[in-house]
Coordinates of C-alpha atoms in Angstrom, one line a residue:
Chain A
X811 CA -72.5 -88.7 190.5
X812 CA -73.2 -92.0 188.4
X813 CA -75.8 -92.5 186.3
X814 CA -77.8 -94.4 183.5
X815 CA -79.7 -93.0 180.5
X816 CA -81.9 -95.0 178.1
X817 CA -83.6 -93.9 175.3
X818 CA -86.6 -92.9 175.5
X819 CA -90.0 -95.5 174.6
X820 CA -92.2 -96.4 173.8
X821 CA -90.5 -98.8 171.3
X822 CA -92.7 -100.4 169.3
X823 CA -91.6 -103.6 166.6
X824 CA -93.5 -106.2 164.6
X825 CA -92.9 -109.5 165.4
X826 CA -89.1 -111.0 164.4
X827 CA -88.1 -107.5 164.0
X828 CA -84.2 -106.5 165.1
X829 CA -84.6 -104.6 168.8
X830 CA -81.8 -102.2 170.1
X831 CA -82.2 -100.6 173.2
X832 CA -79.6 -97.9 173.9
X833 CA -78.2 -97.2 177.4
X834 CA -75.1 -95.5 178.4
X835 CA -73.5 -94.6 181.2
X836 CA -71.2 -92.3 183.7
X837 CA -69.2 -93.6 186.8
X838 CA -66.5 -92.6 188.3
X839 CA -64.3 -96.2 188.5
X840 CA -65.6 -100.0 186.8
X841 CA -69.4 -100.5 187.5
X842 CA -70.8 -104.0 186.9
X843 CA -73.7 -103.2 184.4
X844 CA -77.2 -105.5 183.9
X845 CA -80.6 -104.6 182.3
X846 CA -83.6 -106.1 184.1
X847 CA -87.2 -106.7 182.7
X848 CA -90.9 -106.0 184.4
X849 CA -93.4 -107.3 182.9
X850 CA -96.9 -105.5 183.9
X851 CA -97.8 -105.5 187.2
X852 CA -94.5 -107.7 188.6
X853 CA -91.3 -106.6 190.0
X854 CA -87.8 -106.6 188.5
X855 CA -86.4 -109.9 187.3
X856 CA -82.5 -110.5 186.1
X857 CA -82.0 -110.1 182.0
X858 CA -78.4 -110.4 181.9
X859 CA -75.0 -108.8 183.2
X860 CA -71.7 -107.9 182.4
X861 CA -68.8 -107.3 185.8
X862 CA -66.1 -106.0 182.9
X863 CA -65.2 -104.4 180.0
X864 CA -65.7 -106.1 176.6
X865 CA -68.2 -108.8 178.7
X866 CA -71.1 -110.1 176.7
X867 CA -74.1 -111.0 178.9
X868 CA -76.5 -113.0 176.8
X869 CA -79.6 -114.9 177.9
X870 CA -82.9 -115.5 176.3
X871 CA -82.0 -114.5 172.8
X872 CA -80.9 -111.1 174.0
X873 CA -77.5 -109.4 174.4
X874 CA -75.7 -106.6 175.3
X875 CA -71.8 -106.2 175.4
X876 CA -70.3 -103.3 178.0
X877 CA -68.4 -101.0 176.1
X878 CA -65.7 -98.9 177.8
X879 CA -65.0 -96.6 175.4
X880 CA -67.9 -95.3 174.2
X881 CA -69.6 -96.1 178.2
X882 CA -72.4 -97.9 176.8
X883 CA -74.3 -100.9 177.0
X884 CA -76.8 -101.6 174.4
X885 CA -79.4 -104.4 174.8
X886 CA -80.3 -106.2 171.3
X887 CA -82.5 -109.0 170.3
X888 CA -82.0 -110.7 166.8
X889 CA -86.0 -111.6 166.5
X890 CA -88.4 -110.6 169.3
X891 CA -91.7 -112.0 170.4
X892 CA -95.0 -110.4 171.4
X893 CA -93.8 -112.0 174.7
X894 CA -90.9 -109.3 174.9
X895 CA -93.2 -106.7 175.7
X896 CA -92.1 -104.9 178.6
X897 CA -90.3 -102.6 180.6
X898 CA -86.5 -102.7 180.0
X899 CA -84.1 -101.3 182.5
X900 CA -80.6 -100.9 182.4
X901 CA -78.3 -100.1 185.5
X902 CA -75.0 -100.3 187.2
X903 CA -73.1 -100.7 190.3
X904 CA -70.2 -99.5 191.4
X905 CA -68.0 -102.3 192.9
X906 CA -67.4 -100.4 196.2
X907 CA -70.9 -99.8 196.9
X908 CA -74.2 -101.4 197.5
X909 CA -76.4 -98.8 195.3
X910 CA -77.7 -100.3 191.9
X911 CA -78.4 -97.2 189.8
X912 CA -81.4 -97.3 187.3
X913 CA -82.0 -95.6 183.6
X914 CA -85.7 -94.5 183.6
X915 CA -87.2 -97.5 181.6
X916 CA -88.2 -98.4 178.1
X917 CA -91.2 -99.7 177.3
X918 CA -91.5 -102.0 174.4
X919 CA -94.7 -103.0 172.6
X920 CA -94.0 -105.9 170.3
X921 CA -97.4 -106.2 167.8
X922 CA -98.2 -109.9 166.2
Chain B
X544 CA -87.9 -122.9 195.9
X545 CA -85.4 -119.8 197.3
X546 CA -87.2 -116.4 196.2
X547 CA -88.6 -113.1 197.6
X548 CA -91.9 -112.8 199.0
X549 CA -93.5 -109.4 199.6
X550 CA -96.7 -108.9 200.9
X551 CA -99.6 -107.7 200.0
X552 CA -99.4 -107.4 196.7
X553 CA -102.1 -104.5 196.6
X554 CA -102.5 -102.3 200.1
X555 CA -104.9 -99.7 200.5
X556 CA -104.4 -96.9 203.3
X557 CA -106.6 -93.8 204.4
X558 CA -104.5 -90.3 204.9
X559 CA -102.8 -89.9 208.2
X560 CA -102.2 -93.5 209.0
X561 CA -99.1 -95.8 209.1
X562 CA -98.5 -99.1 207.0
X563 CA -96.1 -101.6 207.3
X564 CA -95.1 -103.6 203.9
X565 CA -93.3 -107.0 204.6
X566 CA -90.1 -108.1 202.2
X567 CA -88.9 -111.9 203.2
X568 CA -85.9 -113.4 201.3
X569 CA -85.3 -117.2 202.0
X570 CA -81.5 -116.6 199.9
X571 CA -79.3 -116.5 202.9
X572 CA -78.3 -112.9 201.7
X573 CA -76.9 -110.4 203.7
X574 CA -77.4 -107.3 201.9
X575 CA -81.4 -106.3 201.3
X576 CA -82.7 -103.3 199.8
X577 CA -86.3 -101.5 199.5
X578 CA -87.1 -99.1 196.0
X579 CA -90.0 -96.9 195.5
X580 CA -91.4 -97.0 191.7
X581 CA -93.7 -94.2 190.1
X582 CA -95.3 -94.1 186.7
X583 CA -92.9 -94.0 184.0
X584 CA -90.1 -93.6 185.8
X585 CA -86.8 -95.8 187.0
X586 CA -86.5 -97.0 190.7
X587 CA -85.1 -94.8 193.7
X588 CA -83.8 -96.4 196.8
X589 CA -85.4 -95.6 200.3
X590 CA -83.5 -97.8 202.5
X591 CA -80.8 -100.5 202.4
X592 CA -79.1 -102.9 205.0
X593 CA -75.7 -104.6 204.6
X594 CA -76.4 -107.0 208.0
X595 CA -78.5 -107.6 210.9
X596 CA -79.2 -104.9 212.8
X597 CA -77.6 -102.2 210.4
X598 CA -79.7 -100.2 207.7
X599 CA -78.9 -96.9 205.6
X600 CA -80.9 -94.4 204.4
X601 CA -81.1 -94.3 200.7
X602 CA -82.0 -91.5 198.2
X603 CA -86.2 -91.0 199.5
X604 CA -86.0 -92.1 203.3
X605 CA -87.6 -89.1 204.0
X606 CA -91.2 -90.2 205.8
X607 CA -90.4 -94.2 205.9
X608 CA -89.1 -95.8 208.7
X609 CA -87.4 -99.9 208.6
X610 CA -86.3 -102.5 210.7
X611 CA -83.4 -105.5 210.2
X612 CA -83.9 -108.1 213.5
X613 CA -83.5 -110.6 211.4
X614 CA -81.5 -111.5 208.3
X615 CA -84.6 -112.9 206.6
X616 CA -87.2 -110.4 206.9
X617 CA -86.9 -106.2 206.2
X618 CA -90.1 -104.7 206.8
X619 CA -90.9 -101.4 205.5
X620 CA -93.1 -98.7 207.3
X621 CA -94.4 -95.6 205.0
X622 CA -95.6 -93.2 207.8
X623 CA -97.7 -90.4 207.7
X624 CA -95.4 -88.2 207.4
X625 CA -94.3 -89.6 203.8
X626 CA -96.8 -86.7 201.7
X627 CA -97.1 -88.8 198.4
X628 CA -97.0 -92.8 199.5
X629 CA -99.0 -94.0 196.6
X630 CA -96.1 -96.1 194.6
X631 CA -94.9 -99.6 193.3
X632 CA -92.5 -100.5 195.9
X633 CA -90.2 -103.4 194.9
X634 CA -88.1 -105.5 197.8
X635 CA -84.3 -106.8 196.9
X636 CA -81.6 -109.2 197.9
X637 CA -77.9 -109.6 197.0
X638 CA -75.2 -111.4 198.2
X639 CA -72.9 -108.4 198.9
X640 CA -71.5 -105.8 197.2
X641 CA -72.3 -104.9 193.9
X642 CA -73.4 -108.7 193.3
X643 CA -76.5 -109.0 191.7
X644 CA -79.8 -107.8 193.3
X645 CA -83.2 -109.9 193.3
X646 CA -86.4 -108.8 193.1
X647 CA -89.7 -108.9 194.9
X648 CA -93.0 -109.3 193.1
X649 CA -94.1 -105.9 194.6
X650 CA -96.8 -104.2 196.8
X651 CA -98.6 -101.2 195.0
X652 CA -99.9 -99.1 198.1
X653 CA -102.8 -96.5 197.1
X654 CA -103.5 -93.5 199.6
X655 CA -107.2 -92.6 199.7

């Protein structure tokens, strides 16, 4: 069946360091992809998305661009903030279903 | 301001008894979905509904029970019969299928 695998966190930068957040993924036809942040204590809210290959989804300073080839959809940040620190998620839909599948989370700890 | 409301953000039960956690959506969406959320781990799907009226058991519907009268409001009952309740459990809205799904701010029910 389809799923999503992150690496696993914690990941912890310095402030204004380069993130990378690896995710790939197996489906069976063309998933839309996103990754979704939760900050402590809150639910899920919308990072960004991509509905095709060779989309970019960018938004806040962070990107990710869905790779068919290698399945993948990294999540980067050029410089992040101790206000980054969270829980990332990355997950996928198939476009003939209702289920959003999840990776298991990385944490991310971003230190002044 | 359109959102998700879930309530109460923290609910306490004694073993044996029922409780019922309330999801609104003021989006007009169709589709709406409940996930249960354990330490360090991704989200699994209990229940979803596509319309009024309709509702389909997810991955873990084992020991929850819902209800879809009306296309607002999908309230989710962990029973006694559910043997490990104590969870994050996140409510969601989307549009339709495979379009983007919002999140709740959460309930985090503890079993005593």
């Amino acid at each position: 069946g389809d799923s999503v695998t992150q690496m696993e966190g914690p990941v912890t930068l310095s402030e204004e360091a380069f993130l990378t957040i690896n995710c790939t993924y197996t489906a069976t036809g063309y998933p839309s992809l996103f990754w979704y942040v939760q900050y402590p204590g809150e639910g899920l809210q919308l990072l960004l998305k991509a509905t095709k290959a060779d989309d970019k989804g960018s938004n806040k300073g962070f990107e990710a661009t869905y790779r068919k080839e290698t399945t993948s959809f990294h999540l980067e940040k050029g410089s992040v903030q101790v206000s980054d620190s969270a829980v990332y998620f990355c997950a996928l839909s198939e476009k003939s279903s209702y289920k959003l599948i999840f990776g298991s989370g990385t944490r991310l700890l971003v230190r002044p | 301001d359109g959102g998700i409301t879930q309530s109460p953000k923290y609910l306490f039960r004694k073993e044996g008894q029922n409780v019922t956690l309330s999801c609104e959506q003021n989006l007009n969406h169709d589709a709406m979905y409940w996930y249960r959320q354990d330490p360090g781990q991704g989200l699994r799907l209990i229940y979803y509904s596509q319309i009024v009226n309709d509702f389909q058991k997810g991955d873990i519907a084992e020991g929850y029970s819902v209800s879809r009268e009306k296309k607002e409001s999908f309230p989710l009952t962990v029973t006694s019969a559910q043997k490990n309740p104590t969870a994050f459990y996140l409510c969601a809205s989307s549009t339709g299928l495979a379009d983007t799904q919002y999140f709740g701010p959460g309930t985090r029910l503890t079993v005593l």
